GROMACS .gro file of C-alpha atoms in nm:
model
  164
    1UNK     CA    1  -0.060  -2.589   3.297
    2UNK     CA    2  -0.157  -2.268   3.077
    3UNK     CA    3   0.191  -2.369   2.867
    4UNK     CA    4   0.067  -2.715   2.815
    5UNK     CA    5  -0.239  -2.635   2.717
    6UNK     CA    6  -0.142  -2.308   2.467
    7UNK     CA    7   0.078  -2.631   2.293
    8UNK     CA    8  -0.199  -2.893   2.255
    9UNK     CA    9  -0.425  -2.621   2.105
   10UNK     CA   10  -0.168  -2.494   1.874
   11UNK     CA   11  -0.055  -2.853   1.806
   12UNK     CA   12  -0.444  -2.963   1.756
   13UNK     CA   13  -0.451  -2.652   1.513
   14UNK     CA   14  -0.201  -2.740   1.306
   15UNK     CA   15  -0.323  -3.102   1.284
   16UNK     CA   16  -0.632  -2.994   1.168
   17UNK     CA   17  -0.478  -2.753   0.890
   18UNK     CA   18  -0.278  -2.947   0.746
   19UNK     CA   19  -0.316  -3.010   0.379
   20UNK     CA   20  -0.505  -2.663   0.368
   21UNK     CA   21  -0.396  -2.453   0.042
   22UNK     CA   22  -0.514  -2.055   0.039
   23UNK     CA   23  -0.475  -1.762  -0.174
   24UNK     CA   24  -0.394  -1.434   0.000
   25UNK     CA   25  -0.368  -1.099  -0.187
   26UNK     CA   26  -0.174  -0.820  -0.024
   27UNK     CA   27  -0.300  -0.492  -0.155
   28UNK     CA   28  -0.099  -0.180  -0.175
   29UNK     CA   29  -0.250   0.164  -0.110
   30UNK     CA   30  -0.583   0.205  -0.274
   31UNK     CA   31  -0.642   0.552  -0.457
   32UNK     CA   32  -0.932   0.614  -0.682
   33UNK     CA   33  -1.301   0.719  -0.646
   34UNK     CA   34  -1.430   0.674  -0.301
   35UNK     CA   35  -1.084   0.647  -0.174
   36UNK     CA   36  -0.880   0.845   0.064
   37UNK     CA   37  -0.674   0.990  -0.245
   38UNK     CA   38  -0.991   1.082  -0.393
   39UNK     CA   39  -1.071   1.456  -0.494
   40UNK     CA   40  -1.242   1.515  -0.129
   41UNK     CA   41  -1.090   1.193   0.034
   42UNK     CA   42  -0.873   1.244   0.369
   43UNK     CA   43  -0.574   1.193   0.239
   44UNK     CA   44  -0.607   1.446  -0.009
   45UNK     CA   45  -0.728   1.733   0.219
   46UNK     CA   46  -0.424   1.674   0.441
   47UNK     CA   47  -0.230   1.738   0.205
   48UNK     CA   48  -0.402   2.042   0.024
   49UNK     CA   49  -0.360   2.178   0.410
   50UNK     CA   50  -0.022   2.067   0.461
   51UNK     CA   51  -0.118   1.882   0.753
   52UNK     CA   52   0.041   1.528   0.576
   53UNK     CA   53   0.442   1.571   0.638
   54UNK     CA   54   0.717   1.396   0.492
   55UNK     CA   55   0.899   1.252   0.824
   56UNK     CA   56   1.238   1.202   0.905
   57UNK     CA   57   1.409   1.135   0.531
   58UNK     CA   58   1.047   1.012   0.382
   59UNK     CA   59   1.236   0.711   0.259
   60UNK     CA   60   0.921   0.460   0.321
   61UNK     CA   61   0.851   0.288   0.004
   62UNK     CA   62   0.482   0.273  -0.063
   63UNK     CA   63   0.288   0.085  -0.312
   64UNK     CA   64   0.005   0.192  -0.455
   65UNK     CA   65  -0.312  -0.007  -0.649
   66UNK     CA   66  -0.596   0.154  -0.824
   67UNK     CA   67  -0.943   0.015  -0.705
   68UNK     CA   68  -1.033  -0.082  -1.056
   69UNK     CA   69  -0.727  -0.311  -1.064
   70UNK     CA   70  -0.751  -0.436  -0.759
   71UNK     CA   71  -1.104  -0.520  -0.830
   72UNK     CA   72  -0.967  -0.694  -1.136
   73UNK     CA   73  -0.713  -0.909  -0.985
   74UNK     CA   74  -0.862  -1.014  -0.722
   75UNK     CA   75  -1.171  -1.146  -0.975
   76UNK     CA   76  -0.836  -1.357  -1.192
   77UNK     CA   77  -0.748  -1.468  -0.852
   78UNK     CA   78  -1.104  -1.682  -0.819
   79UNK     CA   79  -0.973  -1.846  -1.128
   80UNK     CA   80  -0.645  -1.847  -1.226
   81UNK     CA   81  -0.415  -1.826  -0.873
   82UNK     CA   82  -0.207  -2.083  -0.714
   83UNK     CA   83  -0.163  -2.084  -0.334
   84UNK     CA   84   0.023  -1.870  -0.190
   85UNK     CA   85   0.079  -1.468  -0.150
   86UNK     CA   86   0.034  -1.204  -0.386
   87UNK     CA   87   0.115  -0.814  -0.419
   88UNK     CA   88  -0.182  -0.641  -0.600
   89UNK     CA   89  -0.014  -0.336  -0.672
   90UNK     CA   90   0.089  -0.098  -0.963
   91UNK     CA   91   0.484  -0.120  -1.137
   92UNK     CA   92   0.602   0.176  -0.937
   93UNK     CA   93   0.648   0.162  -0.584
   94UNK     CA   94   0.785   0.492  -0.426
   95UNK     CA   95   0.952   0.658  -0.179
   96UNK     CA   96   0.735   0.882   0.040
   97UNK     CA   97   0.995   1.173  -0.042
   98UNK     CA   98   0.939   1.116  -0.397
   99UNK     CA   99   0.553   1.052  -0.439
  100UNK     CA  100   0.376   1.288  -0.166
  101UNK     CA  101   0.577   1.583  -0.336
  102UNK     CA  102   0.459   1.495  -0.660
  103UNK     CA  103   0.086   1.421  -0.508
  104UNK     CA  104   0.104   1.780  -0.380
  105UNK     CA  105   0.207   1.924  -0.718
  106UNK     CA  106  -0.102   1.728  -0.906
  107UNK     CA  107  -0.310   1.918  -0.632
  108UNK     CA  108  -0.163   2.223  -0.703
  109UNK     CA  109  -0.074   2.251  -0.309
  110UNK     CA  110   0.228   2.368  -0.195
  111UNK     CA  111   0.517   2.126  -0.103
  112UNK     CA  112   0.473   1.906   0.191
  113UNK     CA  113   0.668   1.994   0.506
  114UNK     CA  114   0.940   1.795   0.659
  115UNK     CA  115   0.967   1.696   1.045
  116UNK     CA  116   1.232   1.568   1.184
  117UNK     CA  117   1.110   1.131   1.336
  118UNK     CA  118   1.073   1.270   1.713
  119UNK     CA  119   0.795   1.536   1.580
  120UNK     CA  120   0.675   1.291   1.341
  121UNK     CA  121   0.622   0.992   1.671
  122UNK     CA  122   0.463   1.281   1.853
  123UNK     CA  123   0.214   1.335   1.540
  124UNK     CA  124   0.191   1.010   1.383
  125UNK     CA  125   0.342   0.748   1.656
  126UNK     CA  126   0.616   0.524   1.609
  127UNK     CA  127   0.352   0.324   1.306
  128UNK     CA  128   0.352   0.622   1.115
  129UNK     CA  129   0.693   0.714   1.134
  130UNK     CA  130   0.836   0.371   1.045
  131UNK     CA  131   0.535   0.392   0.730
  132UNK     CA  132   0.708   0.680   0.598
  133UNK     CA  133   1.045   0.619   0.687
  134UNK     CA  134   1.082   0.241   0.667
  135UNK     CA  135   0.801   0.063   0.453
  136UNK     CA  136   0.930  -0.117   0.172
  137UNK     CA  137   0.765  -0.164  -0.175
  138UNK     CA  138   0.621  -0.469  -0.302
  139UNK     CA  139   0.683  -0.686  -0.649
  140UNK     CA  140   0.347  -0.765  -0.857
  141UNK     CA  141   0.533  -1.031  -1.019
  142UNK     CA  142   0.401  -1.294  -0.900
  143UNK     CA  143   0.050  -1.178  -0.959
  144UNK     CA  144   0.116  -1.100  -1.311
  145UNK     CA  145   0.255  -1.393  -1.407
  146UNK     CA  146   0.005  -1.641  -1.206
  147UNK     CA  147  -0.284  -1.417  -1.241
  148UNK     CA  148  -0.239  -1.340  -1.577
  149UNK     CA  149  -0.328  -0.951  -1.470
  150UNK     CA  150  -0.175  -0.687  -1.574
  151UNK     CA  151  -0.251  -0.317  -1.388
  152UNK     CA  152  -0.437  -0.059  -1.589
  153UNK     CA  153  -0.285   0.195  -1.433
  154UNK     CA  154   0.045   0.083  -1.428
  155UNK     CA  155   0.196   0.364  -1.199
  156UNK     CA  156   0.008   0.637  -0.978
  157UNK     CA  157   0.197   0.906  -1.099
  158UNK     CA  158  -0.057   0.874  -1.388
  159UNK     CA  159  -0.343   0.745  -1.188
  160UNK     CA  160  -0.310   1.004  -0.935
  161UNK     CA  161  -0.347   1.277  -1.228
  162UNK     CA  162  -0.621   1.097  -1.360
  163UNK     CA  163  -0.842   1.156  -1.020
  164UNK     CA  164  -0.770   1.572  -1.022
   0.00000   0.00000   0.00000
C-alpha cells in the first residue's frame, strides 16, 4: 500500500510541475570578506596551523567564486538567464594539491601536510576525503554566455592574494 501510494504522490507531483521552468545557480567555493578564506575566516586559520591536509593525492578539483561575483551573477540571472543550471564560478578550477599549497604560501604558512585517505576518513570522513580527492571542477560557460557575466576576479590565485 505504502508503494502505491509513494507513486500517486510522485505521479501527482509531477503532474502538477509540469510546464514549470527554473533557474538554478551552482556556486563554487566562496572566498572573500566575511568568508571562510577570509584573513580570520576558518579556513584560513586551519591552514596557518596546518590543521587543513592535502589527503590522499589532493587531486579534488575545486572551484572557487568571489562573493562580489557571485553577488553579480546571480543579480544578471534575475534578468538575463534561461532555465536551466549554471556554474557561478571563476576561470580556474584547481586541484586541491595545486591550490591549498599555493593558499599556504599567500599566508606565508608553511606547506600543508599530506595524509594518506584512511587518516584523512578518520579526520574528515569519507565526504571530505572524496572533496579533496575526487571533486571535479565546474565550466562558467554557460553563465557567461547566457548571463552575459563575466568574473572580476577571474582566478583565486589572484583573488586569494588580494584578501592577505
Amino acid at each position: 500500500m505504502a508503494e502505491r501510494d509513494s507513486k500517486s504522490t510522485k505521479n501527482a507531483i509531477e503532474t502538477d510541475c509540469a510546464g514549470l521552468e527554473g533557474l538554478v545557480l551552482r556556486y563554487g567555493s566562496f572566498y572573500g570578506p566575511g568568508t571562510t578564506f577570509d584573513k580570520d575566516g576558518h579556513v584560513t586559520k586551519l591552514v596557518q596551523k596546518r590543521s587543513f591536509p592535502i589527503i590522499g593525492n589532493g587531486s579534488g578539483i575545486w572551484s572557487f567564486v568571489h562573493v562580489d561575483d557571485a553577488a553579480e551573477a546571480t543579480c544578471l540571472s534575475l534578468d538575463h538567464g534561461y532555465s536551466g543550471l549554471y556554474n557561478i564560478v571563476d576561470d580556474e578550477p584547481a586541484e586541491v594539491s595545486v591550490w591549498l599549497p599555493e593558499f599556504a604560501a599567500i599566508l606565508s604558512a608553511k606547506p600543508p601536510i599530506r595524509i594518506p585517505r584512511w587518516l584523512g576518513r578518520l579526520a574528515a570522513g569519507e565526504s571530505g576525503v572524496c572533496l579533496m580527492t575526487e571533486a571535479r571542477g565546474a565550466s562558467n560557460q554557460k553563465a557567461k554566455r547566457d548571463l552575459n557575466w563575466q568574473p572580476a576576479h577571474r582566478s583565486w590565485r589572484s583573488g586569494f592574494r588580494l584578501l592577505h
